[in-house]
């Protein structure tokens, strides 16, 4: 009996060591942009006229606030896709203020973090919050992306300037998810969690969004006049631990709103706008062929930049 017990204990130790080794390897290797992602767009929203002329809105991706996603890093596919759609894309390396925001058509802030070891503290100073809010209300366009903690809490104060509440936990749904993972949420026309509006309809039938999958994010609440984009189901919940969870019915994972003369889109999830592969070679984001995540991104940017459409861009 003692010999059997020792063998069982040894087997458990080997399995535990192997599991910890796998976790260490997976985390150390990390995710990386998919080198095979194809960012080409058949019909760009902003094509160049003969001679290289034409309107090319300036999209600036923030990199001044310890951003987890940058134009040269995990959001490189994001930047490449927009360039192929006719946008002029660059990075911001400065604190937000009148000078830094001048000349920008669309400001993208993706997973900013607080200073030093305080990642969850506000990523922006009160003056920066005021500068961005004032710039938007004067006609600017903001695409604010913030995942679960610490990213949500780092951007929560800026989001509140537009009446948006970030719930900071992990949005889960045991009924409407992609595969086995209840944090990979599915929003589709079939399950009626994907809202129908100018952003999801696209400029034409070829840009119509039918299915979006997100990859671990938080839930959001917006002001009464906000337009929901990705709607959480009645059974969805905000998860913090086995003991701490709260209903997320009535929350969303992405929304749009008009603020003064400007426009804002807020997303509680960031990975759907990437095109990454994990250490096991699994794809997630815009490189998946069974989702319309890339069309969803283009629809958001077209609305923010006021791209021409065959009909007026009215959200409903």
PDB file of C-alpha atoms in Angstrom:
ATOM      1  CA  UNK A   1       0.000   0.000   0.000  1.00  0.00           C
ATOM      2  CA  UNK A   2       2.812   2.421   0.846  1.00  0.00           C
ATOM      3  CA  UNK A   3       4.455   1.730  -2.523  1.00  0.00           C
ATOM      4  CA  UNK A   4       1.183   2.495  -4.346  1.00  0.00           C
ATOM      5  CA  UNK A   5       0.773   5.705  -2.371  1.00  0.00           C
ATOM      6  CA  UNK A   6       4.301   6.814  -3.280  1.00  0.00           C
ATOM      7  CA  UNK A   7       3.654   6.125  -6.952  1.00  0.00           C
ATOM      8  CA  UNK A   8       0.442   8.137  -6.865  1.00  0.00           C
ATOM      9  CA  UNK A   9       2.187  11.001  -5.071  1.00  0.00           C
ATOM     10  CA  UNK A  10       5.021  10.941  -7.618  1.00  0.00           C
ATOM     11  CA  UNK A  11       2.546  10.970 -10.513  1.00  0.00           C
ATOM     12  CA  UNK A  12       0.731  13.951  -9.011  1.00  0.00           C
ATOM     13  CA  UNK A  13       4.032  15.776  -8.519  1.00  0.00           C
ATOM     14  CA  UNK A  14       5.085  15.122 -12.121  1.00  0.00           C
ATOM     15  CA  UNK A  15       1.734  16.303 -13.487  1.00  0.00           C
ATOM     16  CA  UNK A  16       1.780  19.426 -11.312  1.00  0.00           C
ATOM     17  CA  UNK A  17       5.318  20.248 -12.386  1.00  0.00           C
ATOM     18  CA  UNK A  18       4.421  19.726 -16.021  1.00  0.00           C
ATOM     19  CA  UNK A  19       1.381  21.980 -15.637  1.00  0.00           C
ATOM     20  CA  UNK A  20       3.355  24.742 -13.974  1.00  0.00           C
ATOM     21  CA  UNK A  21       6.050  24.389 -16.617  1.00  0.00           C
ATOM     22  CA  UNK A  22       3.464  24.763 -19.367  1.00  0.00           C
ATOM     23  CA  UNK A  23       1.983  27.879 -17.749  1.00  0.00           C
ATOM     24  CA  UNK A  24       5.455  29.394 -17.354  1.00  0.00           C
ATOM     25  CA  UNK A  25       6.320  28.636 -20.992  1.00  0.00           C
ATOM     26  CA  UNK A  26       2.988  29.970 -22.277  1.00  0.00           C
ATOM     27  CA  UNK A  27       3.259  33.239 -20.333  1.00  0.00           C
ATOM     28  CA  UNK A  28       6.929  33.721 -21.164  1.00  0.00           C
ATOM     29  CA  UNK A  29       6.404  33.114 -24.870  1.00  0.00           C
ATOM     30  CA  UNK A  30       3.326  35.320 -24.927  1.00  0.00           C
ATOM     31  CA  UNK A  31       1.142  36.402 -27.793  1.00  0.00           C
ATOM     32  CA  UNK A  32       2.482  38.029 -30.937  1.00  0.00           C
ATOM     33  CA  UNK A  33       1.058  39.609 -34.096  1.00  0.00           C
ATOM     34  CA  UNK A  34       0.137  37.060 -36.732  1.00  0.00           C
ATOM     35  CA  UNK A  35       2.747  37.370 -39.526  1.00  0.00           C
ATOM     36  CA  UNK A  36       0.257  35.862 -41.991  1.00  0.00           C
ATOM     37  CA  UNK A  37      -2.515  38.401 -41.357  1.00  0.00           C
ATOM     38  CA  UNK A  38      -3.682  39.924 -44.642  1.00  0.00           C
ATOM     39  CA  UNK A  39      -4.614  43.617 -44.134  1.00  0.00           C
ATOM     40  CA  UNK A  40      -5.565  44.295 -47.763  1.00  0.00           C
ATOM     41  CA  UNK A  41      -8.922  45.979 -48.445  1.00  0.00           C
ATOM     42  CA  UNK A  42     -10.609  45.627 -51.860  1.00  0.00           C
ATOM     43  CA  UNK A  43     -12.447  48.966 -51.706  1.00  0.00           C
ATOM     44  CA  UNK A  44     -10.746  51.478 -49.366  1.00  0.00           C
ATOM     45  CA  UNK A  45     -12.894  54.109 -47.707  1.00  0.00           C
ATOM     46  CA  UNK A  46     -10.331  56.771 -48.583  1.00  0.00           C
ATOM     47  CA  UNK A  47      -8.691  55.908 -51.907  1.00  0.00           C
ATOM     48  CA  UNK A  48      -6.035  58.134 -53.420  1.00  0.00           C
ATOM     49  CA  UNK A  49      -7.007  60.056 -56.511  1.00  0.00           C
ATOM     50  CA  UNK A  50      -4.642  59.996 -59.515  1.00  0.00           C
ATOM     51  CA  UNK A  51      -1.458  61.734 -58.495  1.00  0.00           C
ATOM     52  CA  UNK A  52      -1.729  60.622 -54.867  1.00  0.00           C
ATOM     53  CA  UNK A  53      -4.317  63.171 -53.751  1.00  0.00           C
ATOM     54  CA  UNK A  54      -7.460  62.601 -51.713  1.00  0.00           C
ATOM     55  CA  UNK A  55      -8.756  62.772 -48.161  1.00  0.00           C
ATOM     56  CA  UNK A  56      -6.820  60.595 -45.713  1.00  0.00           C
ATOM     57  CA  UNK A  57      -8.002  61.154 -42.117  1.00  0.00           C
ATOM     58  CA  UNK A  58      -5.241  61.221 -39.537  1.00  0.00           C
ATOM     59  CA  UNK A  59      -5.560  58.409 -36.997  1.00  0.00           C
ATOM     60  CA  UNK A  60      -3.224  58.652 -34.019  1.00  0.00           C
ATOM     61  CA  UNK A  61      -2.635  55.654 -31.750  1.00  0.00           C
ATOM     62  CA  UNK A  62      -1.559  56.660 -28.257  1.00  0.00           C
ATOM     63  CA  UNK A  63       1.756  55.316 -26.966  1.00  0.00           C
ATOM     64  CA  UNK A  64       2.465  57.882 -24.246  1.00  0.00           C
ATOM     65  CA  UNK A  65       0.629  56.194 -21.379  1.00  0.00           C
ATOM     66  CA  UNK A  66       2.282  52.785 -20.979  1.00  0.00           C
ATOM     67  CA  UNK A  67      -0.127  51.376 -23.555  1.00  0.00           C
ATOM     68  CA  UNK A  68      -0.234  47.596 -23.800  1.00  0.00           C
ATOM     69  CA  UNK A  69      -1.239  47.895 -27.475  1.00  0.00           C
ATOM     70  CA  UNK A  70       0.827  50.094 -29.809  1.00  0.00           C
ATOM     71  CA  UNK A  71       1.025  50.672 -33.560  1.00  0.00           C
ATOM     72  CA  UNK A  72       4.389  48.949 -33.755  1.00  0.00           C
ATOM     73  CA  UNK A  73       3.495  46.120 -31.376  1.00  0.00           C
ATOM     74  CA  UNK A  74       0.314  44.159 -30.744  1.00  0.00           C
ATOM     75  CA  UNK A  75      -1.760  46.714 -32.704  1.00  0.00           C
ATOM     76  CA  UNK A  76       0.450  46.577 -35.792  1.00  0.00           C
ATOM     77  CA  UNK A  77      -2.272  44.656 -37.704  1.00  0.00           C
ATOM     78  CA  UNK A  78      -4.750  47.357 -36.553  1.00  0.00           C
ATOM     79  CA  UNK A  79      -2.508  50.079 -37.999  1.00  0.00           C
ATOM     80  CA  UNK A  80      -1.805  48.179 -41.223  1.00  0.00           C
ATOM     81  CA  UNK A  81      -5.495  47.553 -41.855  1.00  0.00           C
ATOM     82  CA  UNK A  82      -6.310  51.247 -41.416  1.00  0.00           C
ATOM     83  CA  UNK A  83      -3.479  52.319 -43.708  1.00  0.00           C
ATOM     84  CA  UNK A  84      -4.846  50.019 -46.381  1.00  0.00           C
ATOM     85  CA  UNK A  85      -8.239  51.655 -45.885  1.00  0.00           C
ATOM     86  CA  UNK A  86      -6.688  55.007 -46.724  1.00  0.00           C
ATOM     87  CA  UNK A  87      -6.025  56.444 -43.271  1.00  0.00           C
ATOM     88  CA  UNK A  88      -2.798  58.200 -42.328  1.00  0.00           C
ATOM     89  CA  UNK A  89      -1.722  56.424 -39.144  1.00  0.00           C
ATOM     90  CA  UNK A  90       0.886  57.603 -36.644  1.00  0.00           C
ATOM     91  CA  UNK A  91       1.686  57.330 -32.930  1.00  0.00           C
ATOM     92  CA  UNK A  92       1.408  59.787 -30.063  1.00  0.00           C
ATOM     93  CA  UNK A  93       4.327  60.102 -27.650  1.00  0.00           C
ATOM     94  CA  UNK A  94       3.185  63.186 -25.723  1.00  0.00           C
ATOM     95  CA  UNK A  95       0.809  64.062 -22.904  1.00  0.00           C
ATOM     96  CA  UNK A  96      -2.602  65.098 -24.177  1.00  0.00           C
ATOM     97  CA  UNK A  97      -3.061  68.808 -24.638  1.00  0.00           C
ATOM     98  CA  UNK A  98      -4.134  71.294 -27.284  1.00  0.00           C
ATOM     99  CA  UNK A  99      -0.852  71.011 -29.181  1.00  0.00           C
ATOM    100  CA  UNK A 100      -0.705  67.202 -29.091  1.00  0.00           C
ATOM    101  CA  UNK A 101      -4.326  66.852 -30.242  1.00  0.00           C
ATOM    102  CA  UNK A 102      -4.099  69.416 -33.024  1.00  0.00           C
ATOM    103  CA  UNK A 103      -4.486  67.909 -36.478  1.00  0.00           C
ATOM    104  CA  UNK A 104      -5.867  64.553 -35.285  1.00  0.00           C
ATOM    105  CA  UNK A 105      -9.083  63.218 -36.819  1.00  0.00           C
ATOM    106  CA  UNK A 106      -9.388  60.048 -34.717  1.00  0.00           C
ATOM    107  CA  UNK A 107      -7.539  59.420 -31.449  1.00  0.00           C
ATOM    108  CA  UNK A 108      -7.150  55.761 -30.472  1.00  0.00           C
ATOM    109  CA  UNK A 109      -6.303  54.891 -26.864  1.00  0.00           C
ATOM    110  CA  UNK A 110      -5.860  51.159 -26.293  1.00  0.00           C
ATOM    111  CA  UNK A 111      -5.175  49.676 -22.855  1.00  0.00           C
ATOM    112  CA  UNK A 112      -3.351  52.559 -21.246  1.00  0.00           C
ATOM    113  CA  UNK A 113      -1.916  51.950 -17.768  1.00  0.00           C
ATOM    114  CA  UNK A 114      -1.245  54.038 -14.701  1.00  0.00           C
ATOM    115  CA  UNK A 115       2.256  55.154 -13.699  1.00  0.00           C
ATOM    116  CA  UNK A 116       4.978  52.919 -12.297  1.00  0.00           C
ATOM    117  CA  UNK A 117       3.729  49.905 -10.385  1.00  0.00           C
ATOM    118  CA  UNK A 118       0.272  51.458 -10.048  1.00  0.00           C
ATOM    119  CA  UNK A 119      -1.108  50.160 -13.332  1.00  0.00           C
ATOM    120  CA  UNK A 120      -4.719  50.515 -12.258  1.00  0.00           C
ATOM    121  CA  UNK A 121      -4.503  54.164 -11.274  1.00  0.00           C
ATOM    122  CA  UNK A 122      -5.683  56.796 -13.782  1.00  0.00           C
ATOM    123  CA  UNK A 123      -3.448  56.710 -16.837  1.00  0.00           C
ATOM    124  CA  UNK A 124      -4.128  60.377 -17.603  1.00  0.00           C
ATOM    125  CA  UNK A 125      -3.880  63.508 -15.498  1.00  0.00           C
ATOM    126  CA  UNK A 126      -7.033  65.541 -14.825  1.00  0.00           C
ATOM    127  CA  UNK A 127      -5.731  68.146 -17.290  1.00  0.00           C
ATOM    128  CA  UNK A 128      -5.366  65.447 -19.951  1.00  0.00           C
ATOM    129  CA  UNK A 129      -8.894  64.184 -19.273  1.00  0.00           C
ATOM    130  CA  UNK A 130     -10.211  67.713 -19.704  1.00  0.00           C
ATOM    131  CA  UNK A 131      -8.162  68.280 -22.868  1.00  0.00           C
ATOM    132  CA  UNK A 132      -9.440  65.109 -24.551  1.00  0.00           C
ATOM    133  CA  UNK A 133     -13.060  65.740 -23.510  1.00  0.00           C
ATOM    134  CA  UNK A 134     -12.923  69.328 -24.770  1.00  0.00           C
ATOM    135  CA  UNK A 135     -11.292  68.265 -28.030  1.00  0.00           C
ATOM    136  CA  UNK A 136     -14.016  65.677 -28.670  1.00  0.00           C
ATOM    137  CA  UNK A 137     -16.843  68.109 -27.944  1.00  0.00           C
ATOM    138  CA  UNK A 138     -15.251  70.545 -30.381  1.00  0.00           C
ATOM    139  CA  UNK A 139     -15.429  67.977 -33.175  1.00  0.00           C
ATOM    140  CA  UNK A 140     -12.779  65.339 -32.448  1.00  0.00           C
ATOM    141  CA  UNK A 141     -13.334  61.579 -32.537  1.00  0.00           C
ATOM    142  CA  UNK A 142     -12.164  59.226 -29.782  1.00  0.00           C
ATOM    143  CA  UNK A 143     -11.863  55.437 -29.863  1.00  0.00           C
ATOM    144  CA  UNK A 144     -11.282  54.423 -26.239  1.00  0.00           C
ATOM    145  CA  UNK A 145     -10.430  50.755 -25.651  1.00  0.00           C
ATOM    146  CA  UNK A 146      -9.957  49.346 -22.152  1.00  0.00           C
ATOM    147  CA  UNK A 147      -9.943  45.700 -21.076  1.00  0.00           C
ATOM    148  CA  UNK A 148     -10.573  44.256 -17.626  1.00  0.00           C
ATOM    149  CA  UNK A 149      -8.405  45.381 -14.684  1.00  0.00           C
ATOM    150  CA  UNK A 150      -5.963  47.047 -14.604  1.00  0.00           C
ATOM    151  CA  UNK A 151      -6.823  48.653 -17.929  1.00  0.00           C
ATOM    152  CA  UNK A 152     -10.425  49.493 -17.093  1.00  0.00           C
ATOM    153  CA  UNK A 153      -9.602  51.313 -13.890  1.00  0.00           C
ATOM    154  CA  UNK A 154      -6.781  53.200 -15.645  1.00  0.00           C
ATOM    155  CA  UNK A 155      -9.229  54.606 -18.209  1.00  0.00           C
ATOM    156  CA  UNK A 156     -12.368  54.828 -16.045  1.00  0.00           C
ATOM    157  CA  UNK A 157     -12.023  58.505 -15.156  1.00  0.00           C
ATOM    158  CA  UNK A 158     -11.670  59.538 -18.800  1.00  0.00           C
ATOM    159  CA  UNK A 159     -14.634  57.348 -19.773  1.00  0.00           C
ATOM    160  CA  UNK A 160     -16.726  58.998 -17.051  1.00  0.00           C
ATOM    161  CA  UNK A 161     -16.239  62.329 -18.819  1.00  0.00           C
ATOM    162  CA  UNK A 162     -18.619  60.940 -21.444  1.00  0.00           C
ATOM    163  CA  UNK A 163     -21.020  59.290 -18.993  1.00  0.00           C
ATOM    164  CA  UNK A 164     -19.571  55.804 -19.508  1.00  0.00           C
ATOM    165  CA  UNK A 165     -19.082  53.471 -16.549  1.00  0.00           C
ATOM    166  CA  UNK A 166     -16.465  50.734 -16.713  1.00  0.00           C
ATOM    167  CA  UNK A 167     -17.341  47.777 -14.503  1.00  0.00           C
ATOM    168  CA  UNK A 168     -13.687  46.658 -14.257  1.00  0.00           C
ATOM    169  CA  UNK A 169     -14.224  42.923 -13.769  1.00  0.00           C
ATOM    170  CA  UNK A 170     -14.336  40.051 -16.285  1.00  0.00           C
ATOM    171  CA  UNK A 171     -17.442  39.826 -18.464  1.00  0.00           C
ATOM    172  CA  UNK A 172     -18.669  36.231 -18.743  1.00  0.00           C
ATOM    173  CA  UNK A 173     -21.599  34.485 -20.350  1.00  0.00           C
ATOM    174  CA  UNK A 174     -22.298  30.789 -19.819  1.00  0.00           C
ATOM    175  CA  UNK A 175     -24.751  30.663 -22.743  1.00  0.00           C
ATOM    176  CA  UNK A 176     -23.414  32.869 -25.537  1.00  0.00           C
ATOM    177  CA  UNK A 177     -19.705  32.272 -25.937  1.00  0.00           C
ATOM    178  CA  UNK A 178     -17.275  30.971 -28.542  1.00  0.00           C
ATOM    179  CA  UNK A 179     -16.027  27.457 -27.832  1.00  0.00           C
ATOM    180  CA  UNK A 180     -15.479  26.321 -24.261  1.00  0.00           C
ATOM    181  CA  UNK A 181     -14.277  29.656 -22.846  1.00  0.00           C
ATOM    182  CA  UNK A 182     -17.117  31.686 -21.311  1.00  0.00           C
ATOM    183  CA  UNK A 183     -14.974  34.835 -21.501  1.00  0.00           C
ATOM    184  CA  UNK A 184     -14.809  34.602 -25.315  1.00  0.00           C
ATOM    185  CA  UNK A 185     -18.170  36.206 -25.936  1.00  0.00           C
ATOM    186  CA  UNK A 186     -20.200  35.868 -29.118  1.00  0.00           C
ATOM    187  CA  UNK A 187     -22.286  38.728 -30.490  1.00  0.00           C
ATOM    188  CA  UNK A 188     -24.212  37.932 -33.655  1.00  0.00           C
ATOM    189  CA  UNK A 189     -27.345  38.734 -35.561  1.00  0.00           C
ATOM    190  CA  UNK A 190     -28.477  35.185 -34.850  1.00  0.00           C
ATOM    191  CA  UNK A 191     -28.322  35.542 -31.056  1.00  0.00           C
ATOM    192  CA  UNK A 192     -29.488  39.191 -31.290  1.00  0.00           C
ATOM    193  CA  UNK A 193     -26.602  40.504 -29.191  1.00  0.00           C
ATOM    194  CA  UNK A 194     -25.091  42.405 -32.128  1.00  0.00           C
ATOM    195  CA  UNK A 195     -26.925  45.703 -32.545  1.00  0.00           C
ATOM    196  CA  UNK A 196     -28.062  46.844 -35.993  1.00  0.00           C
ATOM    197  CA  UNK A 197     -26.883  50.336 -36.889  1.00  0.00           C
ATOM    198  CA  UNK A 198     -24.622  52.250 -39.268  1.00  0.00           C
ATOM    199  CA  UNK A 199     -21.470  50.793 -37.708  1.00  0.00           C
ATOM    200  CA  UNK A 200     -22.510  47.160 -38.044  1.00  0.00           C
ATOM    201  CA  UNK A 201     -24.275  47.606 -41.395  1.00  0.00           C
ATOM    202  CA  UNK A 202     -21.195  49.014 -43.139  1.00  0.00           C
ATOM    203  CA  UNK A 203     -21.053  51.122 -46.290  1.00  0.00           C
ATOM    204  CA  UNK A 204     -22.286  48.216 -48.408  1.00  0.00           C
ATOM    205  CA  UNK A 205     -23.400  44.597 -48.130  1.00  0.00           C
ATOM    206  CA  UNK A 206     -19.767  43.453 -48.308  1.00  0.00           C
ATOM    207  CA  UNK A 207     -19.021  45.327 -45.066  1.00  0.00           C
ATOM    208  CA  UNK A 208     -22.030  44.063 -43.124  1.00  0.00           C
ATOM    209  CA  UNK A 209     -21.041  42.688 -39.710  1.00  0.00           C
ATOM    210  CA  UNK A 210     -22.797  39.454 -38.759  1.00  0.00           C
ATOM    211  CA  UNK A 211     -20.669  37.945 -35.985  1.00  0.00           C
ATOM    212  CA  UNK A 212     -18.169  39.402 -33.515  1.00  0.00           C
ATOM    213  CA  UNK A 213     -16.155  37.450 -30.969  1.00  0.00           C
ATOM    214  CA  UNK A 214     -14.367  39.151 -28.069  1.00  0.00           C
ATOM    215  CA  UNK A 215     -11.529  37.692 -26.018  1.00  0.00           C
ATOM    216  CA  UNK A 216     -11.797  38.420 -22.280  1.00  0.00           C
ATOM    217  CA  UNK A 217     -12.895  41.939 -21.420  1.00  0.00           C
ATOM    218  CA  UNK A 218     -15.075  43.986 -19.117  1.00  0.00           C
ATOM    219  CA  UNK A 219     -18.640  45.249 -19.354  1.00  0.00           C
ATOM    220  CA  UNK A 220     -19.731  48.865 -19.758  1.00  0.00           C
ATOM    221  CA  UNK A 221     -22.734  51.074 -19.082  1.00  0.00           C
ATOM    222  CA  UNK A 222     -23.414  54.278 -20.968  1.00  0.00           C
ATOM    223  CA  UNK A 223     -25.638  57.358 -20.747  1.00  0.00           C
ATOM    224  CA  UNK A 224     -29.265  57.105 -21.920  1.00  0.00           C
ATOM    225  CA  UNK A 225     -28.436  58.413 -25.401  1.00  0.00           C
ATOM    226  CA  UNK A 226     -25.554  55.976 -25.983  1.00  0.00           C
ATOM    227  CA  UNK A 227     -25.933  53.557 -28.884  1.00  0.00           C
ATOM    228  CA  UNK A 228     -25.179  49.938 -27.917  1.00  0.00           C
ATOM    229  CA  UNK A 229     -22.983  47.947 -30.295  1.00  0.00           C
ATOM    230  CA  UNK A 230     -22.220  44.686 -28.470  1.00  0.00           C
ATOM    231  CA  UNK A 231     -25.038  43.874 -26.037  1.00  0.00           C
ATOM    232  CA  UNK A 232     -24.551  41.469 -23.135  1.00  0.00           C
ATOM    233  CA  UNK A 233     -27.279  38.895 -22.632  1.00  0.00           C
ATOM    234  CA  UNK A 234     -29.635  38.715 -19.663  1.00  0.00           C
ATOM    235  CA  UNK A 235     -27.552  35.847 -18.277  1.00  0.00           C
ATOM    236  CA  UNK A 236     -24.168  37.568 -18.558  1.00  0.00           C
ATOM    237  CA  UNK A 237     -22.303  38.504 -15.389  1.00  0.00           C
ATOM    238  CA  UNK A 238     -19.252  40.409 -14.137  1.00  0.00           C
ATOM    239  CA  UNK A 239     -16.867  37.917 -12.541  1.00  0.00           C
ATOM    240  CA  UNK A 240     -14.196  38.711  -9.972  1.00  0.00           C
ATOM    241  CA  UNK A 241     -13.909  35.414  -8.117  1.00  0.00           C
ATOM    242  CA  UNK A 242     -15.990  32.362  -7.264  1.00  0.00           C
ATOM    243  CA  UNK A 243     -17.540  34.306  -4.439  1.00  0.00           C
ATOM    244  CA  UNK A 244     -17.753  37.734  -6.093  1.00  0.00           C
ATOM    245  CA  UNK A 245     -19.850  38.203  -9.212  1.00  0.00           C
ATOM    246  CA  UNK A 246     -22.725  40.458 -10.209  1.00  0.00           C
ATOM    247  CA  UNK A 247     -25.337  40.464 -12.984  1.00  0.00           C
ATOM    248  CA  UNK A 248     -24.319  42.237 -16.199  1.00  0.00           C
ATOM    249  CA  UNK A 249     -27.761  42.266 -17.768  1.00  0.00           C
ATOM    250  CA  UNK A 250     -28.270  45.668 -19.378  1.00  0.00           C
ATOM    251  CA  UNK A 251     -24.540  46.179 -19.836  1.00  0.00           C
ATOM    252  CA  UNK A 252     -22.665  46.245 -23.140  1.00  0.00           C
ATOM    253  CA  UNK A 253     -19.139  45.502 -24.258  1.00  0.00           C
ATOM    254  CA  UNK A 254     -19.018  48.306 -26.823  1.00  0.00           C
ATOM    255  CA  UNK A 255     -21.025  51.469 -27.398  1.00  0.00           C
ATOM    256  CA  UNK A 256     -21.033  54.655 -29.460  1.00  0.00           C
ATOM    257  CA  UNK A 257     -22.160  58.140 -28.579  1.00  0.00           C
ATOM    258  CA  UNK A 258     -22.185  61.713 -29.797  1.00  0.00           C
ATOM    259  CA  UNK A 259     -20.558  64.284 -27.503  1.00  0.00           C
ATOM    260  CA  UNK A 260     -21.062  67.877 -28.571  1.00  0.00           C
ATOM    261  CA  UNK A 261     -19.785  68.091 -32.136  1.00  0.00           C
ATOM    262  CA  UNK A 262     -17.641  64.977 -31.728  1.00  0.00           C
ATOM    263  CA  UNK A 263     -18.018  61.219 -31.642  1.00  0.00           C
ATOM    264  CA  UNK A 264     -16.869  58.526 -29.228  1.00  0.00           C
ATOM    265  CA  UNK A 265     -16.725  54.738 -29.359  1.00  0.00           C
ATOM    266  CA  UNK A 266     -15.793  52.852 -26.194  1.00  0.00           C
ATOM    267  CA  UNK A 267     -14.881  49.157 -26.173  1.00  0.00           C
ATOM    268  CA  UNK A 268     -14.431  47.041 -23.055  1.00  0.00           C
ATOM    269  CA  UNK A 269     -12.260  44.557 -24.969  1.00  0.00           C
ATOM    270  CA  UNK A 270      -9.075  45.047 -26.968  1.00  0.00           C
ATOM    271  CA  UNK A 271      -7.983  41.730 -28.475  1.00  0.00           C
ATOM    272  CA  UNK A 272     -10.739  41.581 -31.096  1.00  0.00           C
ATOM    273  CA  UNK A 273      -9.011  44.514 -32.822  1.00  0.00           C
ATOM    274  CA  UNK A 274      -5.693  42.668 -33.026  1.00  0.00           C
ATOM    275  CA  UNK A 275      -4.611  39.727 -35.171  1.00  0.00           C
ATOM    276  CA  UNK A 276      -2.530  37.572 -32.866  1.00  0.00           C
ATOM    277  CA  UNK A 277      -1.405  34.013 -32.398  1.00  0.00           C
ATOM    278  CA  UNK A 278      -0.711  32.421 -29.044  1.00  0.00           C
ATOM    279  CA  UNK A 279       2.261  30.128 -28.260  1.00  0.00           C
ATOM    280  CA  UNK A 280       0.189  27.145 -29.446  1.00  0.00           C
ATOM    281  CA  UNK A 281      -0.410  28.776 -32.821  1.00  0.00           C
ATOM    282  CA  UNK A 282      -4.090  29.490 -32.177  1.00  0.00           C
ATOM    283  CA  UNK A 283      -5.442  32.631 -33.834  1.00  0.00           C
ATOM    284  CA  UNK A 284      -7.531  35.267 -32.131  1.00  0.00           C
ATOM    285  CA  UNK A 285      -8.726  38.635 -33.301  1.00  0.00           C
ATOM    286  CA  UNK A 286      -9.150  39.868 -36.856  1.00  0.00           C
ATOM    287  CA  UNK A 287      -7.204  36.945 -38.345  1.00  0.00           C
ATOM    288  CA  UNK A 288      -9.994  34.496 -37.575  1.00  0.00           C
ATOM    289  CA  UNK A 289     -12.030  33.656 -40.660  1.00  0.00           C
ATOM    290  CA  UNK A 290     -15.185  32.758 -38.735  1.00  0.00           C
ATOM    291  CA  UNK A 291     -15.761  36.258 -37.327  1.00  0.00           C
ATOM    292  CA  UNK A 292     -16.320  39.751 -38.706  1.00  0.00           C
ATOM    293  CA  UNK A 293     -14.044  41.434 -36.179  1.00  0.00           C
ATOM    294  CA  UNK A 294     -12.073  43.261 -38.897  1.00  0.00           C
ATOM    295  CA  UNK A 295     -15.286  44.577 -40.473  1.00  0.00           C
ATOM    296  CA  UNK A 296     -16.420  45.730 -37.040  1.00  0.00           C
ATOM    297  CA  UNK A 297     -13.200  47.720 -36.636  1.00  0.00           C
ATOM    298  CA  UNK A 298     -13.615  49.288 -40.075  1.00  0.00           C
ATOM    299  CA  UNK A 299     -17.238  50.153 -39.321  1.00  0.00           C
ATOM    300  CA  UNK A 300     -16.186  51.919 -36.131  1.00  0.00           C
ATOM    301  CA  UNK A 301     -13.483  53.941 -37.880  1.00  0.00           C
ATOM    302  CA  UNK A 302     -15.772  54.820 -40.781  1.00  0.00           C
ATOM    303  CA  UNK A 303     -18.347  56.212 -38.364  1.00  0.00           C
ATOM    304  CA  UNK A 304     -15.772  58.075 -36.293  1.00  0.00           C
ATOM    305  CA  UNK A 305     -14.139  59.599 -39.382  1.00  0.00           C
ATOM    306  CA  UNK A 306     -17.469  60.251 -41.116  1.00  0.00           C
ATOM    307  CA  UNK A 307     -16.646  58.171 -44.179  1.00  0.00           C
ATOM    308  CA  UNK A 308     -18.977  58.659 -47.115  1.00  0.00           C
ATOM    309  CA  UNK A 309     -21.849  56.218 -47.328  1.00  0.00           C
ATOM    310  CA  UNK A 310     -24.594  55.474 -49.813  1.00  0.00           C
ATOM    311  CA  UNK A 311     -27.050  56.629 -47.123  1.00  0.00           C
ATOM    312  CA  UNK A 312     -26.689  59.011 -44.143  1.00  0.00           C
ATOM    313  CA  UNK A 313     -24.774  57.469 -41.181  1.00  0.00           C
ATOM    314  CA  UNK A 314     -27.695  57.417 -38.766  1.00  0.00           C
ATOM    315  CA  UNK A 315     -27.329  55.216 -35.698  1.00  0.00           C
ATOM    316  CA  UNK A 316     -30.446  53.631 -34.287  1.00  0.00           C
TER     317      UNK A 316
END
